[in-house]
Amino acid sequence: MEFVQQLLEWYGKNARELPWRSDTSAYKTWISEIMLQQTQVEMVIPYFNRWMDQFPDIYALASADEQAVLSAWEGLGYYSRARNLHRAAQYVVQTFGGQLPRSSELLKSLPGIGDYTAGAIASIAFGEDVPAVDGNVRRVLARYFDVSLPARSHAGAQELWRLAEAHLPPGRAGDYNQALMELGALICRPKNPLCSTCPIAEGCRAYLFDLQALRPVTTRGKKTPHLTVTAAVIRRGDQVLLAQRPPDALLGSLWEFPGGTLEESDADLSACLQREIQEELGVAINVGQAFGRYRHAYSHFKITLHAFLCSLSPGVEPQPLEGQNLAWVKIETLPDYPMGKVDRQIARRLIGEDDNEALPG
DNA sequence: TACCCGTGGTA
DNA sequence: TTACCAAGGGT
């Protein structure tokens, strides 16, 4: 059976013990697969364990507040995954009586489940004979079969799915898919693959031709822009002002210290902050002393954020001009509001934790 | 289709 | 420092 028998044998001996592998229930498999999207195993493990304590089944998830779901997700990134998970749970409870659909095709109808995740859940939890091609599988197959089409192109993806399906051992799709992924993660790594210990190196064309570094074929990404942004820590007594971000934006539905991007027309950082607050909240703020400089890389751009302690003149009340939720929050309750990394650093500094997180200057 | 969407690790 | 990568999906 070509390389598949060797692959399955290797997987049987070398599979890592992971929290979601001891019980391949549909719910646990689903949660783990969503968390694992674009996220490494070591990062997911503690989140998965906490999640199962907090939302042990689909009913607990469906009935939870979105804010609690986002807080459980805080730090994992790609927050639409959490919002989609929450929506999908409610949909499954309402439409399917709490039972996740058992077929790959139906699973794809749920928000947040695409081709890969549908194949993974259907094969691992329900035993359906369907492939699941993720970044690991793309790399393993592109090397083993020396696929020269760009892996992320339409034609390349089609070819890789075809290869995955063509070699799928009936009745063992779950192990087969996971074995390919495990091999990609542990042996057939993007850089410095461990070909000397690879169980299928013998038949690997990339190994034969020494093309490992050129497979899979990738295309150049564009350069990431670097923006300068400002944020206002507007204090009033023991409270501070938070704004909730739009649901479909970057860091959607998370809370932040209001502010925005420095523009050419801004004379300086203070002018930028005053303009942004005027636009978003309809008020003039008094910009006080600097409260830290933070660098951060998002998925497709980088920022340097300058935070400032600010105040409002007596009687001035901020307005949600862009339809956003606003909240005056006591400092000690800041941990209750889900935030992205930079805003969380600011919040922690306000509380008095991690006094040295901000960069000098 | 290309672009948007987080964060942490690595070379 | 920068670029790339990680169990991708939505639009």
mmCIF file of C-alpha atoms (C1' of nucleotides) in Angstrom:
data_model
loop_
_atom_site.group_PDB
_atom_site.id
_atom_site.type_symbol
_atom_site.label_atom_id
_atom_site.label_comp_id
_atom_site.label_asym_id
_atom_site.label_seq_id
_atom_site.Cartn_x
_atom_site.Cartn_y
_atom_site.Cartn_z
ATOM 1 C CA MET A 1 0.000 0.000 0.000
ATOM 2 C CA GLU A 2 2.769 2.391 -0.987
ATOM 3 C CA PHE A 3 3.836 4.838 1.691
ATOM 4 C CA VAL A 4 0.547 4.780 3.585
ATOM 5 C CA GLN A 5 1.253 1.584 5.512
ATOM 6 C CA GLN A 6 4.613 2.905 6.709
ATOM 7 C CA LEU A 7 3.031 6.229 7.586
ATOM 8 C CA LEU A 8 0.279 4.645 9.688
ATOM 9 C CA GLU A 9 2.765 2.391 11.409
ATOM 10 C CA TRP A 10 4.967 5.349 12.281
ATOM 11 C CA TYR A 11 1.959 7.289 13.569
ATOM 12 C CA GLY A 12 0.908 4.409 15.776
ATOM 13 C CA LYS A 13 4.265 4.519 17.532
ATOM 14 C CA ASN A 14 4.944 8.262 17.525
ATOM 15 C CA ALA A 15 1.606 10.030 17.904
ATOM 16 C CA ARG A 16 1.765 12.653 20.653
ATOM 17 C CA GLU A 17 -0.636 12.316 23.528
ATOM 18 C CA LEU A 18 -2.825 15.400 23.200
ATOM 19 C CA PRO A 19 -5.859 16.383 25.310
ATOM 20 C CA TRP A 20 -8.251 16.047 22.360
ATOM 21 C CA ARG A 21 -6.910 12.635 21.328
ATOM 22 C CA SER A 22 -7.984 10.755 24.439
ATOM 23 C CA ASP A 23 -11.650 11.399 23.618
ATOM 24 C CA THR A 24 -12.559 12.019 19.977
ATOM 25 C CA SER A 25 -16.094 13.168 20.684
ATOM 26 C CA ALA A 26 -17.486 15.479 18.042
ATOM 27 C CA TYR A 27 -17.511 18.472 20.382
ATOM 28 C CA LYS A 28 -13.906 18.071 21.534
ATOM 29 C CA THR A 29 -12.700 17.396 18.024
ATOM 30 C CA TRP A 30 -14.534 20.453 16.749
ATOM 31 C CA ILE A 31 -13.181 22.788 19.425
ATOM 32 C CA SER A 32 -9.636 21.511 19.009
ATOM 33 C CA GLU A 33 -9.723 21.844 15.230
ATOM 34 C CA ILE A 34 -10.945 25.442 15.381
ATOM 35 C CA MET A 35 -8.315 26.336 17.973
ATOM 36 C CA LEU A 36 -5.609 24.667 15.888
ATOM 37 C CA GLN A 37 -6.348 26.764 12.800
ATOM 38 C CA GLN A 38 -3.118 28.683 12.125
ATOM 39 C CA THR A 39 -2.092 28.020 15.709
ATOM 40 C CA GLN A 40 0.551 25.646 17.028
ATOM 41 C CA VAL A 41 -0.291 22.691 19.266
ATOM 42 C CA GLU A 42 1.680 23.907 22.293
ATOM 43 C CA MET A 43 -0.230 27.187 22.279
ATOM 44 C CA VAL A 44 -3.611 25.446 22.053
ATOM 45 C CA ILE A 45 -3.262 22.899 24.863
ATOM 46 C CA PRO A 46 -3.852 25.209 27.873
ATOM 47 C CA TYR A 47 -6.686 27.024 26.083
ATOM 48 C CA PHE A 48 -8.354 23.710 25.209
ATOM 49 C CA ASN A 49 -8.183 22.458 28.780
ATOM 50 C CA ARG A 50 -9.583 25.682 30.244
ATOM 51 C CA TRP A 51 -12.300 25.727 27.568
ATOM 52 C CA MET A 52 -13.499 22.229 28.456
ATOM 53 C CA ASP A 53 -13.738 23.222 32.117
ATOM 54 C CA GLN A 54 -15.722 26.345 31.272
ATOM 55 C CA PHE A 55 -17.802 25.058 28.316
ATOM 56 C CA PRO A 56 -17.906 21.263 28.779
ATOM 57 C CA ASP A 57 -20.487 20.674 26.047
ATOM 58 C CA ILE A 58 -22.214 22.398 23.164
ATOM 59 C CA TYR A 59 -25.130 23.493 25.350
ATOM 60 C CA ALA A 60 -22.827 25.275 27.770
ATOM 61 C CA LEU A 61 -21.199 27.048 24.839
ATOM 62 C CA ALA A 62 -24.476 27.963 23.149
ATOM 63 C CA SER A 63 -25.913 29.492 26.316
ATOM 64 C CA ALA A 64 -22.764 31.425 27.236
ATOM 65 C CA ASP A 65 -22.365 35.179 26.774
ATOM 66 C CA GLU A 66 -20.270 36.162 23.779
ATOM 67 C CA GLN A 67 -18.072 38.249 26.056
ATOM 68 C CA ALA A 68 -17.288 35.183 28.182
ATOM 69 C CA VAL A 69 -16.449 33.235 25.024
ATOM 70 C CA LEU A 70 -14.130 35.977 23.808
ATOM 71 C CA SER A 71 -12.457 36.184 27.210
ATOM 72 C CA ALA A 72 -11.791 32.439 27.085
ATOM 73 C CA TRP A 73 -10.249 32.991 23.646
ATOM 74 C CA GLU A 74 -8.199 36.048 24.590
ATOM 75 C CA GLY A 75 -4.597 35.640 23.469
ATOM 76 C CA LEU A 76 -5.270 32.979 20.825
ATOM 77 C CA GLY A 77 -5.872 35.479 18.028
ATOM 78 C CA TYR A 78 -8.170 35.366 15.001
ATOM 79 C CA TYR A 79 -11.142 36.170 17.201
ATOM 80 C CA SER A 80 -13.702 35.497 14.471
ATOM 81 C CA ARG A 81 -13.012 31.840 15.271
ATOM 82 C CA ALA A 82 -14.505 32.341 18.745
ATOM 83 C CA ARG A 83 -17.474 34.335 17.491
ATOM 84 C CA ASN A 84 -18.175 31.751 14.765
ATOM 85 C CA LEU A 85 -17.846 28.915 17.270
ATOM 86 C CA HIS A 86 -20.400 30.583 19.508
ATOM 87 C CA ARG A 87 -22.824 31.232 16.645
ATOM 88 C CA ALA A 88 -22.402 27.704 15.295
ATOM 89 C CA ALA A 89 -23.117 26.190 18.705
ATOM 90 C CA GLN A 90 -26.376 28.118 18.950
ATOM 91 C CA TYR A 91 -27.284 27.087 15.415
ATOM 92 C CA VAL A 92 -26.572 23.397 16.064
ATOM 93 C CA VAL A 93 -28.621 23.435 19.275
ATOM 94 C CA GLN A 94 -31.558 25.089 17.529
ATOM 95 C CA THR A 95 -31.399 23.220 14.221
ATOM 96 C CA PHE A 96 -29.829 19.837 14.920
ATOM 97 C CA GLY A 97 -30.900 19.231 18.508
ATOM 98 C CA GLY A 98 -27.379 19.785 19.744
ATOM 99 C CA GLN A 99 -25.888 17.073 17.512
ATOM 100 C CA LEU A 100 -23.087 18.175 15.189
ATOM 101 C CA PRO A 101 -23.761 17.065 11.585
ATOM 102 C CA ARG A 102 -21.927 13.829 10.804
ATOM 103 C CA SER A 103 -20.955 14.483 7.194
ATOM 104 C CA SER A 104 -18.199 16.669 5.842
ATOM 105 C CA GLU A 105 -20.620 18.352 3.448
ATOM 106 C CA LEU A 106 -23.082 19.386 6.165
ATOM 107 C CA LEU A 107 -20.322 20.447 8.534
ATOM 108 C CA LYS A 108 -19.216 23.017 5.963
ATOM 109 C CA SER A 109 -22.542 24.795 6.413
ATOM 110 C CA LEU A 110 -21.476 25.866 9.915
ATOM 111 C CA PRO A 111 -19.683 29.197 10.324
ATOM 112 C CA GLY A 112 -15.951 28.756 10.805
ATOM 113 C CA ILE A 113 -15.831 25.271 9.235
ATOM 114 C CA GLY A 114 -14.248 25.130 5.788
ATOM 115 C CA ASP A 115 -12.839 22.336 3.641
ATOM 116 C CA TYR A 116 -10.022 21.330 5.983
ATOM 117 C CA THR A 117 -11.926 21.487 9.271
ATOM 118 C CA ALA A 118 -14.944 19.656 7.826
ATOM 119 C CA GLY A 119 -12.684 16.837 6.642
ATOM 120 C CA ALA A 120 -10.852 16.692 9.962
ATOM 121 C CA ILE A 121 -14.001 16.491 12.109
ATOM 122 C CA ALA A 122 -15.809 14.078 9.796
ATOM 123 C CA SER A 123 -12.844 11.702 9.577
ATOM 124 C CA ILE A 124 -11.654 11.865 13.208
ATOM 125 C CA ALA A 125 -14.980 12.014 15.063
ATOM 126 C CA PHE A 126 -17.301 10.205 12.631
ATOM 127 C CA GLY A 127 -15.013 7.955 10.611
ATOM 128 C CA GLU A 128 -15.974 9.343 7.221
ATOM 129 C CA ASP A 129 -13.535 8.510 4.429
ATOM 130 C CA VAL A 130 -12.623 12.072 3.522
ATOM 131 C CA PRO A 131 -9.208 13.776 3.325
ATOM 132 C CA ALA A 132 -8.228 16.842 5.337
ATOM 133 C CA VAL A 133 -5.513 18.949 3.743
ATOM 134 C CA ASP A 134 -3.892 21.527 5.989
ATOM 135 C CA GLY A 135 -0.486 23.204 5.819
ATOM 136 C CA ASN A 136 1.269 20.077 7.090
ATOM 137 C CA VAL A 137 -0.425 17.780 4.597
ATOM 138 C CA ARG A 138 0.271 20.218 1.769
ATOM 139 C CA ARG A 139 3.960 20.180 2.653
ATOM 140 C CA VAL A 140 4.230 16.403 3.060
ATOM 141 C CA LEU A 141 2.406 15.619 -0.175
ATOM 142 C CA ALA A 142 4.077 18.391 -2.187
ATOM 143 C CA ARG A 143 7.452 16.958 -1.171
ATOM 144 C CA TYR A 144 6.611 13.290 -1.434
ATOM 145 C CA PHE A 145 5.089 13.654 -4.917
ATOM 146 C CA ASP A 146 7.231 16.633 -5.971
ATOM 147 C CA VAL A 147 4.267 18.864 -6.764
ATOM 148 C CA SER A 148 5.584 21.917 -8.623
ATOM 149 C CA LEU A 149 2.294 23.822 -8.758
ATOM 150 C CA PRO A 150 2.071 26.629 -6.173
ATOM 151 C CA ALA A 151 0.449 24.939 -3.178
ATOM 152 C CA ARG A 152 -1.954 27.778 -2.433
ATOM 153 C CA SER A 153 -3.073 28.260 -6.044
ATOM 154 C CA HIS A 154 -6.386 26.821 -7.136
ATOM 155 C CA ALA A 155 -4.727 24.214 -9.343
ATOM 156 C CA GLY A 156 -2.193 23.325 -6.666
ATOM 157 C CA ALA A 157 -4.830 22.899 -3.982
ATOM 158 C CA GLN A 158 -6.904 20.752 -6.323
ATOM 159 C CA GLU A 159 -3.922 18.530 -7.059
ATOM 160 C CA LEU A 160 -3.017 18.129 -3.372
ATOM 161 C CA TRP A 161 -6.581 17.244 -2.381
ATOM 162 C CA ARG A 162 -6.672 14.753 -5.257
ATOM 163 C CA LEU A 163 -3.442 13.124 -4.070
ATOM 164 C CA ALA A 164 -4.701 12.997 -0.471
ATOM 165 C CA GLU A 165 -7.925 11.348 -1.554
ATOM 166 C CA ALA A 166 -6.259 8.932 -3.972
ATOM 167 C CA HIS A 167 -4.136 7.374 -1.218
ATOM 168 C CA LEU A 168 -6.696 7.447 1.594
ATOM 169 C CA PRO A 169 -7.009 3.988 3.200
ATOM 170 C CA PRO A 170 -10.724 3.165 3.522
ATOM 171 C CA GLY A 171 -11.898 2.970 7.116
ATOM 172 C CA ARG A 172 -8.808 4.719 8.470
ATOM 173 C CA ALA A 173 -9.208 8.278 7.254
ATOM 174 C CA GLY A 174 -8.936 9.778 10.744
ATOM 175 C CA ASP A 175 -5.578 8.126 11.457
ATOM 176 C CA TYR A 176 -4.371 8.804 7.914
ATOM 177 C CA ASN A 177 -5.164 12.516 8.086
ATOM 178 C CA GLN A 178 -3.661 12.894 11.530
ATOM 179 C CA ALA A 179 -0.597 10.860 10.563
ATOM 180 C CA LEU A 180 0.119 13.173 7.633
ATOM 181 C CA MET A 181 -0.266 16.194 9.917
ATOM 182 C CA GLU A 182 1.857 14.661 12.663
ATOM 183 C CA LEU A 183 4.602 13.821 10.180
ATOM 184 C CA GLY A 184 4.502 17.381 8.858
ATOM 185 C CA ALA A 185 4.706 18.839 12.352
ATOM 186 C CA LEU A 186 7.433 16.572 13.746
ATOM 187 C CA ILE A 187 9.540 15.332 10.811
ATOM 188 C CA CYS A 188 8.671 16.993 7.516
ATOM 189 C CA ARG A 189 9.093 20.478 8.989
ATOM 190 C CA PRO A 190 9.124 23.635 6.852
ATOM 191 C CA LYS A 191 12.796 24.255 7.563
ATOM 192 C CA ASN A 192 15.435 21.632 8.342
ATOM 193 C CA PRO A 193 13.213 18.570 7.811
ATOM 194 C CA LEU A 194 14.436 15.444 9.594
ATOM 195 C CA CYS A 195 14.678 13.314 6.479
ATOM 196 C CA SER A 196 17.155 10.930 8.078
ATOM 197 C CA THR A 197 14.475 9.713 10.481
ATOM 198 C CA CYS A 198 11.496 10.032 8.133
ATOM 199 C CA PRO A 199 9.535 6.799 7.767
ATOM 200 C CA ILE A 200 8.670 7.512 4.120
ATOM 201 C CA ALA A 201 11.891 9.129 2.896
ATOM 202 C CA GLU A 202 12.553 6.140 0.684
ATOM 203 C CA GLY A 203 9.791 7.060 -1.734
ATOM 204 C CA CYS A 204 9.985 10.822 -1.319
ATOM 205 C CA ARG A 205 10.771 12.553 -4.613
ATOM 206 C CA ALA A 206 11.827 15.813 -3.007
ATOM 207 C CA TYR A 207 14.287 13.865 -0.866
ATOM 208 C CA LEU A 208 15.528 11.963 -3.897
ATOM 209 C CA PHE A 209 16.131 15.175 -5.873
ATOM 210 C CA ASP A 210 17.152 17.250 -2.817
ATOM 211 C CA LEU A 211 14.255 19.644 -3.395
ATOM 212 C CA GLN A 212 12.899 19.748 0.182
ATOM 213 C CA ALA A 213 13.556 23.475 0.529
ATOM 214 C CA LEU A 214 11.711 24.194 -2.742
ATOM 215 C CA ARG A 215 8.571 22.198 -1.896
ATOM 216 C CA PRO A 216 5.873 23.211 -1.450
ATOM 217 C CA VAL A 217 6.148 26.053 -3.927
ATOM 218 C CA THR A 218 5.133 29.319 -2.245
ATOM 219 C CA THR A 219 4.583 32.811 -3.576
ATOM 220 C CA ARG A 220 6.112 35.968 -2.173
ATOM 221 C CA GLY A 221 4.054 37.923 0.319
ATOM 222 C CA LYS A 222 3.964 41.684 0.188
ATOM 223 C CA LYS A 223 5.760 43.855 2.701
ATOM 224 C CA THR A 224 3.953 44.605 5.931
ATOM 225 C CA PRO A 225 3.270 48.311 6.527
ATOM 226 C CA HIS A 226 4.250 49.881 9.823
ATOM 227 C CA LEU A 227 1.783 52.351 11.343
ATOM 228 C CA THR A 228 2.031 54.780 14.224
ATOM 229 C CA VAL A 229 -1.097 54.835 16.370
ATOM 230 C CA THR A 230 -2.235 56.565 19.541
ATOM 231 C CA ALA A 231 -4.519 55.499 22.374
ATOM 232 C CA ALA A 232 -6.192 57.522 25.121
ATOM 233 C CA VAL A 233 -6.371 56.321 28.704
ATOM 234 C CA ILE A 234 -9.202 58.627 29.724
ATOM 235 C CA ARG A 235 -9.554 58.568 33.488
ATOM 236 C CA ARG A 236 -12.376 59.903 35.618
ATOM 237 C CA GLY A 237 -12.049 59.164 39.287
ATOM 238 C CA ASP A 238 -11.407 55.430 39.683
ATOM 239 C CA GLN A 239 -12.827 54.697 36.228
ATOM 240 C CA VAL A 240 -11.412 54.571 32.712
ATOM 241 C CA LEU A 241 -13.175 54.721 29.342
ATOM 242 C CA LEU A 242 -13.287 51.654 27.082
ATOM 243 C CA ALA A 243 -14.787 51.360 23.593
ATOM 244 C CA GLN A 244 -15.927 48.138 21.956
ATOM 245 C CA ARG A 245 -14.627 47.441 18.469
ATOM 246 C CA PRO A 246 -17.014 46.631 15.592
ATOM 247 C CA PRO A 247 -17.827 42.893 15.360
ATOM 248 C CA ASP A 248 -16.345 42.356 11.901
ATOM 249 C CA ALA A 249 -13.196 44.438 12.304
ATOM 250 C CA LEU A 250 -9.728 43.533 13.492
ATOM 251 C CA LEU A 251 -10.086 42.359 17.107
ATOM 252 C CA GLY A 252 -13.836 42.359 16.525
ATOM 253 C CA SER A 253 -16.085 42.801 19.586
ATOM 254 C CA LEU A 254 -13.067 43.217 21.860
ATOM 255 C CA TRP A 255 -12.592 46.316 24.026
ATOM 256 C CA GLU A 256 -9.914 48.931 23.596
ATOM 257 C CA PHE A 257 -8.633 52.255 24.746
ATOM 258 C CA PRO A 258 -9.946 54.608 22.026
ATOM 259 C CA GLY A 259 -7.575 56.240 19.569
ATOM 260 C CA GLY A 260 -6.369 55.774 16.022
ATOM 261 C CA THR A 261 -3.729 56.001 13.333
ATOM 262 C CA LEU A 262 -1.356 58.943 12.900
ATOM 263 C CA GLU A 263 -2.048 60.744 9.609
ATOM 264 C CA GLU A 264 0.069 63.094 7.525
ATOM 265 C CA SER A 265 -2.091 66.010 8.564
ATOM 266 C CA ASP A 266 -1.493 65.451 12.273
ATOM 267 C CA ALA A 267 1.010 67.929 13.713
ATOM 268 C CA ASP A 268 2.062 65.429 16.401
ATOM 269 C CA LEU A 269 0.874 62.469 18.462
ATOM 270 C CA SER A 270 -1.227 64.687 20.696
ATOM 271 C CA ALA A 271 -3.005 66.228 17.706
ATOM 272 C CA CYS A 272 -3.641 62.753 16.322
ATOM 273 C CA LEU A 273 -5.257 61.634 19.557
ATOM 274 C CA GLN A 274 -7.384 64.771 19.879
ATOM 275 C CA ARG A 275 -8.604 64.366 16.289
ATOM 276 C CA GLU A 276 -9.425 60.675 16.709
ATOM 277 C CA ILE A 277 -11.317 61.222 19.957
ATOM 278 C CA GLN A 278 -13.220 64.116 18.413
ATOM 279 C CA GLU A 279 -14.201 61.908 15.457
ATOM 280 C CA GLU A 280 -15.160 58.849 17.494
ATOM 281 C CA LEU A 281 -16.527 60.355 20.685
ATOM 282 C CA GLY A 282 -17.408 63.939 19.739
ATOM 283 C CA VAL A 283 -15.443 65.509 22.562
ATOM 284 C CA ALA A 284 -12.211 67.419 23.048
ATOM 285 C CA ILE A 285 -9.802 65.660 25.398
ATOM 286 C CA ASN A 286 -6.931 66.973 27.442
ATOM 287 C CA VAL A 287 -3.859 64.928 26.537
ATOM 288 C CA GLY A 288 -1.604 64.419 29.530
ATOM 289 C CA GLN A 289 1.576 62.476 30.102
ATOM 290 C CA ALA A 290 2.785 59.575 27.997
ATOM 291 C CA PHE A 291 1.737 56.145 29.288
ATOM 292 C CA GLY A 292 4.012 53.836 27.375
ATOM 293 C CA ARG A 293 5.073 52.906 23.886
ATOM 294 C CA TYR A 294 4.116 49.503 22.560
ATOM 295 C CA ARG A 295 5.197 47.649 19.441
ATOM 296 C CA HIS A 296 3.042 44.910 18.045
ATOM 297 C CA ALA A 297 2.703 42.837 14.875
ATOM 298 C CA TYR A 298 -0.785 41.964 13.646
ATOM 299 C CA SER A 299 -1.548 39.561 10.815
ATOM 300 C CA HIS A 300 -0.811 41.992 7.989
ATOM 301 C CA PHE A 301 0.689 45.149 9.490
ATOM 302 C CA LYS A 302 2.730 46.387 12.417
ATOM 303 C CA ILE A 303 2.164 49.251 14.796
ATOM 304 C CA THR A 304 3.957 51.381 17.302
ATOM 305 C CA LEU A 305 1.307 52.540 19.741
ATOM 306 C CA HIS A 306 1.744 55.570 21.959
ATOM 307 C CA ALA A 307 -0.608 55.676 24.940
ATOM 308 C CA PHE A 308 -1.373 58.870 26.866
ATOM 309 C CA LEU A 309 -3.121 59.564 30.138
ATOM 310 C CA CYS A 310 -6.015 61.865 29.254
ATOM 311 C CA SER A 311 -8.911 63.628 30.921
ATOM 312 C CA LEU A 312 -12.194 65.246 29.996
ATOM 313 C CA SER A 313 -13.214 68.673 31.171
ATOM 314 C CA PRO A 314 -16.001 68.692 33.801
ATOM 315 C CA GLY A 315 -19.442 68.036 32.318
ATOM 316 C CA VAL A 316 -18.086 66.702 29.029
ATOM 317 C CA GLU A 317 -19.563 63.286 28.167
ATOM 318 C CA PRO A 318 -18.245 61.128 25.277
ATOM 319 C CA GLN A 319 -20.786 60.050 22.637
ATOM 320 C CA PRO A 320 -20.735 56.785 20.633
ATOM 321 C CA LEU A 321 -20.681 58.575 17.252
ATOM 322 C CA GLU A 322 -19.748 55.392 15.365
ATOM 323 C CA GLY A 323 -22.371 53.221 17.046
ATOM 324 C CA GLN A 324 -19.822 51.566 19.308
ATOM 325 C CA ASN A 325 -20.500 50.514 22.885
ATOM 326 C CA LEU A 326 -18.758 52.661 25.478
ATOM 327 C CA ALA A 327 -18.124 51.783 29.096
ATOM 328 C CA TRP A 328 -16.719 53.575 32.111
ATOM 329 C CA VAL A 329 -14.888 50.782 33.853
ATOM 330 C CA LYS A 330 -13.385 50.583 37.310
ATOM 331 C CA ILE A 331 -9.691 49.828 37.066
ATOM 332 C CA GLU A 332 -9.992 46.621 39.042
ATOM 333 C CA THR A 333 -12.666 45.253 36.677
ATOM 334 C CA LEU A 334 -10.556 45.715 33.520
ATOM 335 C CA PRO A 335 -9.718 41.968 33.501
ATOM 336 C CA ASP A 336 -13.412 41.251 32.839
ATOM 337 C CA TYR A 337 -13.296 42.936 29.424
ATOM 338 C CA PRO A 338 -11.805 40.897 26.550
ATOM 339 C CA MET A 339 -8.974 42.791 24.815
ATOM 340 C CA GLY A 340 -6.217 42.320 22.291
ATOM 341 C CA LYS A 341 -2.643 42.056 23.460
ATOM 342 C CA VAL A 342 -1.609 45.712 23.382
ATOM 343 C CA ASP A 343 -4.687 47.003 25.176
ATOM 344 C CA ARG A 344 -4.298 44.247 27.750
ATOM 345 C CA GLN A 345 -0.734 45.402 28.401
ATOM 346 C CA ILE A 346 -1.985 48.930 28.975
ATOM 347 C CA ALA A 347 -4.742 47.646 31.243
ATOM 348 C CA ARG A 348 -2.274 45.609 33.275
ATOM 349 C CA ARG A 349 -0.024 48.595 33.676
ATOM 350 C CA LEU A 350 -3.010 50.608 34.911
ATOM 351 C CA ILE A 351 -3.812 47.965 37.482
ATOM 352 C CA GLY A 352 -0.217 48.038 38.611
ATOM 353 C CA GLU A 353 0.914 44.711 37.185
ATOM 354 C CA ASP A 354 3.853 44.471 34.820
ATOM 355 C CA ASP A 355 5.027 47.996 35.380
ATOM 356 C CA ASN A 356 7.848 47.564 32.914
ATOM 357 C CA GLU A 357 5.995 46.179 29.918
ATOM 358 C CA ALA A 358 6.021 49.414 27.978
ATOM 359 C CA LEU A 359 9.072 50.326 25.961
ATOM 360 C CA PRO A 360 11.129 53.384 26.937
ATOM 361 C CA GLY A 361 10.399 56.573 25.042
ATOM 362 C "C1'" DT B 1 -9.000 36.051 -6.464
ATOM 363 C "C1'" DA B 2 -6.325 38.366 -3.356
ATOM 364 C "C1'" DC B 3 -6.896 40.273 0.840
ATOM 365 C "C1'" DC B 4 -8.326 40.417 5.561
ATOM 366 C "C1'" DC B 5 -7.908 38.302 10.113
ATOM 367 C "C1'" DG B 6 -3.676 37.577 15.925
ATOM 368 C "C1'" DT B 7 -0.106 35.867 18.247
ATOM 369 C "C1'" DG B 8 4.190 33.520 19.266
ATOM 370 C "C1'" DG B 9 8.305 31.237 17.664
ATOM 371 C "C1'" DT B 10 12.264 30.860 14.555
ATOM 372 C "C1'" DA B 11 16.139 31.835 11.317
ATOM 373 C "C1'" DT C 1 14.894 43.727 11.866
ATOM 374 C "C1'" DT C 2 12.429 41.345 8.748
ATOM 375 C "C1'" DA C 3 10.189 37.528 6.805
ATOM 376 C "C1'" DC C 4 8.180 33.353 7.320
ATOM 377 C "C1'" DC C 5 5.461 29.906 9.452
ATOM 378 C "C1'" DA C 6 1.688 27.634 12.259
ATOM 379 C "C1'" DA C 7 -4.046 21.411 12.272
ATOM 380 C "C1'" DG C 8 -7.601 28.073 7.731
ATOM 381 C "C1'" DG C 9 -11.995 30.571 6.855
ATOM 382 C "C1'" DG C 10 -14.668 34.384 5.003
ATOM 383 C "C1'" DT C 11 -15.440 37.447 1.395
#
